[in-house]
Amino acid sequence: MSVEQYLNSVYETVTQRNPHEAEFHQAVKEFLDSLAPVFDKYPHYQETGVLERLVEPERLVSFRVPWVNDAGQVQVNRGFRVQFNSAIGPYKGGLRFHPSVNASIIKFLGFEQIFKNSLTGLPIGGGKGGSDFDPKGKSDGEVMRFCQSFITELYRHIGQDTDVPAGDIGVGGREIGFLFGQYKRIRGGNESGVLTGKGIGYGGSLARKEATGYGCIYFVNEMLKARGDSFGDATVVVSGSGNVSIYAMEKAVELGAKVVACSDSGGYVHDPNGIDLELVKQLKEVGRSRISEYVKTHPHATYTEGSTRIWEIPCDIALPCATQNEIDEASAALLVKNGVKAIGEGANMPSTLEAIDVFLKNDVLFGPAKAANAGGVAVSALEMSQNSMRLSWTFEEVDSRLQDIMKNIYQQSVKASEEFGAPGNLVVGANIAGFLNVADAMLAQGVV
Ligand code: NDP
C-alpha cells in the first residue's frame, strides 16, 4: 500500500468509526494531509501502527450533570472528558461550556491538543472536556451549582498527575474557582495542581489569563519578523471579545498596532479610531454584557449584527479568536482581496480547510492554531510546575518563559516545514513537529 493509500485508509476508518462527527473528521484530515513526507521518509511509523492508535482516544467519558436552577427546577446537561493521549505526560486541556458541545467538538479539540501540547516541549499529554451547559444568562448561584455537579462526577477521572483540566469557551476564573472548591471538598487536602487557570490568591499563575492572547501575538510577531515586517502601524481585526481576544488585542496594541474591530456571537463592533480595550474588558470581563453595548458610549463606532461579517473589514493582520470554522473560503478570499498579510489562529480550528488553502495559495503568513495558541496551555503547565514546587514566579518570569516557548514553537515548525519539503507552510511544519515528539514517545513505551 502506498503512503497516500495508507493515510486515506486511516482517515476512512476514522470517518466510519466516528459517524456524524464532522469537526473531529476535519481536525484529523488537516493533520493527516501533512504527514505523507514523514511516512515516506520513516516507514517504521506505518509498520508500528502509531497513527491508528493516535486517532483513537485512550478514553472518552460522558456523564449526566443534574442541577437545580433558581426557579427550583431540575436541569440535566451532558458532561464529557476525552483523555486522548498520555504518551508525553498527564492529559491536559481545557473545559468548554457551550450549548454546541458534543462528542465531536470535544474530540476535535482533544486531538488538536495532543500535538499542541507536544509542541510546547513541556511534559503534557492531550485531553479536553466540557458540557452543553450555557453559562450565558445564568446567575452565579446557578453556575456554581452546575460546576459542583459537573465536578462531582469528573473528580474521579482527574488528578494532578493524571489529568489536569483548565478553562476554554465559557469557563473562566469564576468557573475554575467553583470547580476547584468542590473538588477539594470531595477529595480533601489541597491538590492545587489538579486544575489550572486558578485565581492568583489560591495557586494560580501570574500571566495565565494573558497567555493565549499574548502567545498568539508573539507567534505572529515571529512570522512577521521573518519577512522584515512588524505589528507597528498594522491594522488588526480580532474576532471574539473573550479571554483570548482581549489579551491578543492588548499585546497587539502594545506592539504598535491599531485594533479596529472585535465581536461576540451576536455581532461585531468597528471602531476606526481603535477599539477601546478598557471598555471591552469592562463589558465582557466584569459585566458579562454584550459587545453591542460598545456603541452606546462610542457613537462614532458601528455595531453590525452577525459576527462572521467582521472579515469584510480591511486589515493587515486578522486574528480569529472566537470559535471553530469562523473563517470560511469566502471570508478568506475577501481578506486576501483586501490585502491581509498575516493570520494568527487564537481560536481552535477557526479556519475551514478551504480557507487555509486560500491563505497558503496566496502566500499569506498563516499561524495555525496548534502552534499559535499554544501559549495558554504552556503557561498552564508552568502553573502546574509552580504548584508542585509550592512557589510563585513573577509576571515577568512567566511572560519571559512564554516568549521563549512561542519562539521555539515557531522555530520547530519552520524547521520541520523545511526538512519535509514544504518551506514556509507552518500547517505542515506544526503538524509534523508535533507528531514526531508524540510518535517517538509512544513507540518508546511499546504497544500502548
Ligand atoms: P471565551 O468564552 O472567553 O470567549 C469566547 C468569545 O468567542 C466570546 O466573545 C464569544 O461570544 C465568542 N464566541 C463563542 N462562540 C461563538 C460563535 N459560535 N460565533 C461567534 N462568536 C463566538 O473563550 P476563550 O477566549 O477562552 O476561547 C476562544 C477560543 O480560543 C476557543 O476556540 C478556544 O478553544 C480557544 N483557546 C482558548 C484558550 C484559553 O486559554 N482560554 C487556549 C487555546 C485556545 P459570546 O460572549 O457572545 O459567547
Coordinates of C-alpha atoms in Angstrom, one line a residue, residues 176 420 423:
I176 CA -12.5 27.2 37.7
F420 CA 9.9 17.8 4.9
P423 CA 9.2 25.5 3.4

